[in-house]
Short mmCIF file of C-alpha atoms in Angstrom, two decimals:
data_model
loop_
_atom_site.label_atom_id
_atom_site.label_comp_id
_atom_site.label_asym_id
_atom_site.label_seq_id
_atom_site.Cartn_x
_atom_site.Cartn_y
_atom_site.Cartn_z
CA ALA A 1 -3.83 -5.63 35.11
CA ARG A 2 -2.19 -2.46 36.34
CA HIS A 3 0.70 -3.89 38.36
CA TYR A 4 1.59 -7.11 36.38
CA LEU A 5 0.61 -6.41 32.82
CA LYS A 6 0.96 -2.66 33.21
CA LYS A 7 -2.19 -2.42 31.18
CA PRO A 8 -4.92 -1.09 33.31
CA ASP A 9 -7.39 -1.41 30.27
CA GLN A 10 -7.05 -5.24 30.36
CA ALA A 11 -8.80 -5.51 33.85
CA GLU A 12 -12.20 -6.41 32.30
CA LEU A 13 -10.44 -9.17 30.09
CA LEU A 14 -8.69 -10.59 33.41
CA ARG A 15 -11.95 -10.56 35.35
CA ILE A 16 -13.49 -12.76 32.51
CA LYS A 17 -10.63 -15.13 32.26
CA PHE A 18 -10.07 -15.51 35.94
CA PRO A 19 -13.52 -15.22 37.55
CA ASP A 20 -12.67 -16.99 40.78
CA ALA A 21 -9.69 -17.83 43.10
CA PRO A 22 -8.98 -21.33 41.63
CA ALA A 23 -8.82 -19.79 38.12
CA VAL A 24 -6.44 -17.10 39.39
CA LEU A 25 -4.39 -19.83 41.23
CA TRP A 26 -4.12 -22.06 38.04
CA GLY A 27 -3.30 -19.10 35.82
CA ALA A 28 -0.49 -18.01 38.14
CA LEU A 29 0.85 -21.54 38.17
CA ASN A 30 0.65 -21.78 34.22
CA GLU A 31 2.33 -18.33 33.99
CA LEU A 32 5.11 -19.40 36.32
CA ALA A 33 5.62 -22.62 34.09
CA TYR A 34 5.74 -20.30 31.05
CA ARG A 35 8.32 -18.09 32.66
CA ARG A 36 10.46 -21.08 33.67
CA ARG A 37 10.14 -22.38 30.08
CA ALA A 38 8.69 -25.50 31.33
CA SER A 39 7.65 -28.07 28.52
CA ARG A 40 3.98 -27.99 29.77
CA GLY A 41 1.78 -25.73 32.02
CA ALA A 42 0.60 -26.57 35.37
CA ARG A 43 -2.89 -27.34 34.39
CA LEU A 44 -5.08 -27.03 31.02
CA THR A 45 -7.65 -24.55 31.97
CA THR A 46 -8.94 -23.10 28.66
CA LEU A 47 -9.82 -24.66 25.28
CA ASN A 48 -10.34 -22.74 22.08
CA ILE A 49 -11.97 -25.22 19.54
CA GLU A 50 -12.94 -24.43 16.06
CA ILE A 51 -16.26 -26.02 15.78
CA THR A 52 -16.72 -24.88 12.17
CA ASN A 53 -14.70 -22.98 9.59
CA ARG A 54 -17.83 -22.06 7.59
CA CYS A 55 -19.19 -18.53 7.55
CA ASN A 56 -22.10 -16.83 5.91
CA LEU A 57 -20.26 -13.63 5.33
CA ARG A 58 -17.29 -12.63 3.27
CA CYS A 59 -15.53 -10.03 5.33
CA SER A 60 -12.80 -8.00 3.49
CA TYR A 61 -10.13 -8.83 6.05
CA CYS A 62 -11.00 -12.60 6.77
CA PRO A 63 -9.59 -15.44 4.90
CA VAL A 64 -12.44 -17.78 5.55
CA ASN A 65 -14.37 -17.09 2.32
CA ARG A 66 -11.39 -15.57 0.49
CA SER A 67 -8.15 -17.59 0.76
CA LEU A 68 -8.60 -20.19 3.27
CA THR A 69 -7.98 -23.46 1.15
CA ARG A 70 -8.86 -26.24 3.53
CA PRO A 71 -12.26 -27.83 3.13
CA LYS A 72 -15.20 -26.09 4.87
CA THR A 73 -16.46 -28.45 7.49
CA ASP A 74 -17.98 -28.78 10.97
CA LEU A 75 -16.39 -30.55 14.07
CA PRO A 76 -18.35 -33.84 14.80
CA PHE A 77 -20.26 -33.56 17.97
CA GLU A 78 -18.74 -36.82 19.17
CA LEU A 79 -15.17 -35.55 18.71
CA PHE A 80 -16.16 -32.51 20.78
CA GLU A 81 -17.55 -34.71 23.41
CA GLU A 82 -14.24 -36.81 23.52
CA VAL A 83 -12.08 -33.63 23.68
CA LEU A 84 -14.13 -32.42 26.73
CA ALA A 85 -13.90 -35.94 28.43
CA ARG A 86 -10.23 -35.88 27.89
CA SER A 87 -9.74 -32.31 29.42
CA PRO A 88 -11.25 -32.69 32.75
CA THR A 89 -9.41 -29.62 34.23
CA VAL A 90 -10.75 -27.15 31.66
CA ARG A 91 -12.95 -24.48 33.08
CA THR A 92 -13.27 -22.17 30.07
CA LEU A 93 -14.37 -22.98 26.57
CA LEU A 94 -14.18 -20.82 23.46
CA PRO A 95 -15.96 -22.75 20.81
CA PHE A 96 -14.95 -20.67 17.82
CA GLN A 97 -11.95 -19.64 15.72
CA TRP A 98 -12.41 -19.13 12.02
CA GLY A 99 -16.06 -19.20 10.73
CA GLU A 100 -19.28 -18.56 12.33
CA PRO A 101 -19.94 -20.81 15.21
CA LEU A 102 -23.70 -20.47 15.14
CA LEU A 103 -23.74 -22.06 11.63
CA HIS A 104 -22.70 -25.43 13.42
CA PRO A 105 -25.94 -27.35 13.80
CA ARG A 106 -25.06 -28.53 17.14
CA ALA A 107 -23.34 -25.35 18.60
CA ILE A 108 -26.01 -24.93 21.37
CA ASP A 109 -25.75 -28.65 22.28
CA MET A 110 -21.90 -28.00 22.66
CA VAL A 111 -22.41 -25.15 24.97
CA GLU A 112 -25.08 -27.12 27.08
CA LEU A 113 -22.55 -29.99 27.35
CA ALA A 114 -19.78 -27.75 28.49
CA THR A 115 -22.20 -26.00 30.99
CA ARG A 116 -23.27 -29.36 32.54
CA ARG A 117 -19.56 -30.08 33.10
CA GLY A 118 -19.03 -26.69 34.90
CA ILE A 119 -17.25 -25.12 32.04
CA ARG A 120 -17.72 -21.37 31.43
CA THR A 121 -18.42 -20.76 27.66
CA TYR A 122 -17.64 -17.74 25.69
CA LEU A 123 -18.91 -17.31 22.03
CA THR A 124 -18.22 -14.73 19.44
CA THR A 125 -20.54 -14.30 16.54
CA ASN A 126 -21.17 -12.10 13.56
CA GLY A 127 -24.76 -11.80 14.83
CA THR A 128 -26.51 -12.58 11.62
CA ARG A 129 -28.13 -15.82 12.96
CA LEU A 130 -29.60 -14.41 16.27
CA ASP A 131 -33.37 -15.02 15.33
CA ARG A 132 -35.90 -15.42 18.06
CA GLU A 133 -35.57 -19.34 18.30
CA LEU A 134 -31.70 -19.14 18.50
CA ARG A 135 -31.88 -16.45 21.06
CA GLY A 136 -34.08 -18.51 23.31
CA ARG A 137 -31.83 -21.49 22.95
CA LEU A 138 -28.78 -19.53 23.78
CA LEU A 139 -30.51 -17.97 26.93
CA ARG A 140 -31.34 -21.41 28.12
CA SER A 141 -27.98 -23.03 27.22
CA GLY A 142 -25.86 -21.71 30.07
CA LEU A 143 -23.71 -19.67 27.80
CA THR A 144 -21.64 -17.35 29.91
CA ARG A 145 -20.81 -14.56 27.53
CA LEU A 146 -21.74 -13.69 23.92
CA THR A 147 -19.67 -11.25 21.97
CA VAL A 148 -21.22 -9.77 18.67
CA SER A 149 -18.60 -8.65 16.35
CA ILE A 150 -19.31 -5.59 14.14
CA ASP A 151 -17.39 -3.12 12.14
CA GLY A 152 -18.21 0.37 12.83
CA ASP A 153 -21.35 2.28 11.57
CA ASP A 154 -23.91 1.02 9.10
CA ALA A 155 -21.96 2.02 6.16
CA THR A 156 -18.64 0.72 7.31
CA HIS A 157 -20.25 -2.45 8.55
CA PHE A 158 -21.81 -3.10 5.11
CA ALA A 159 -18.70 -2.10 3.21
CA THR A 160 -16.52 -4.51 5.38
CA ARG A 161 -18.92 -7.48 5.72
CA GLY A 162 -21.37 -7.18 2.97
CA THR A 163 -24.37 -7.29 5.26
CA GLU A 164 -26.58 -4.63 7.03
CA LEU A 165 -25.97 -3.69 10.60
CA ALA A 166 -29.51 -2.83 11.38
CA PRO A 167 -30.96 -6.44 11.76
CA ILE A 168 -27.92 -7.45 13.90
CA ARG A 169 -28.53 -4.39 16.12
CA GLU A 170 -32.20 -5.32 16.48
CA ASN A 171 -31.49 -8.90 17.20
CA VAL A 172 -28.92 -7.91 20.09
CA LEU A 173 -31.29 -5.47 21.44
CA ALA A 174 -34.12 -8.18 21.45
CA LEU A 175 -31.60 -10.70 23.11
CA LYS A 176 -30.93 -8.22 25.86
CA ARG A 177 -34.66 -7.58 26.46
CA GLU A 178 -35.16 -11.49 26.55
CA ARG A 179 -32.30 -12.01 28.80
CA ASP A 180 -33.52 -9.38 31.24
CA ALA A 181 -37.15 -10.64 31.16
CA LEU A 182 -35.75 -14.26 32.06
CA GLY A 183 -33.34 -13.07 34.54
CA ALA A 184 -30.61 -15.03 32.80
CA ALA A 185 -26.98 -14.46 33.66
CA LEU A 186 -25.69 -14.29 30.04
CA ARG A 187 -23.29 -11.38 29.60
CA ILE A 188 -23.66 -9.76 26.10
CA ASP A 189 -21.08 -7.33 24.64
CA VAL A 190 -20.16 -6.00 21.19
CA SER A 191 -16.67 -5.97 19.83
CA MET A 192 -15.74 -3.57 17.08
#
């Protein structure tokens, strides 16, 4: 991060994306292919798949429930399975893009499938669905990292997202306590 990117603040991001020597090697080979303007990389190592474009919030800056005109839908589980089967070199999965991934009825099943295939999974959520049952399923799923996205203090969060921050905060703290009690490896962070 310091020498190559000239951005020491990106060190944690690089540790997440390249957690072991093979990931570093394939990342370096992909970077070399990019720098040489190759038509393809050395190896597909990361997939970012939008599993749903539905969301339960109406954030002021997000097009999902404001200007996104394509139909609201969930990715069929069978198609998700096929994508993973056709991507044997993938080691990192981000099953989100637009929308709230935990609205997908089989989001946890998708994480479990990826985990069984040795794929690290990183999920970003608005945190509104983190009830006790879902927290337990997440902790047992093999999810590598959960990022909860919020917007500032209570007033700012409500003004921006139209939902209270306090219940989200309580659910994140409960998830942390439950993770620690189980000794689960799930990393939890908050993004603002």
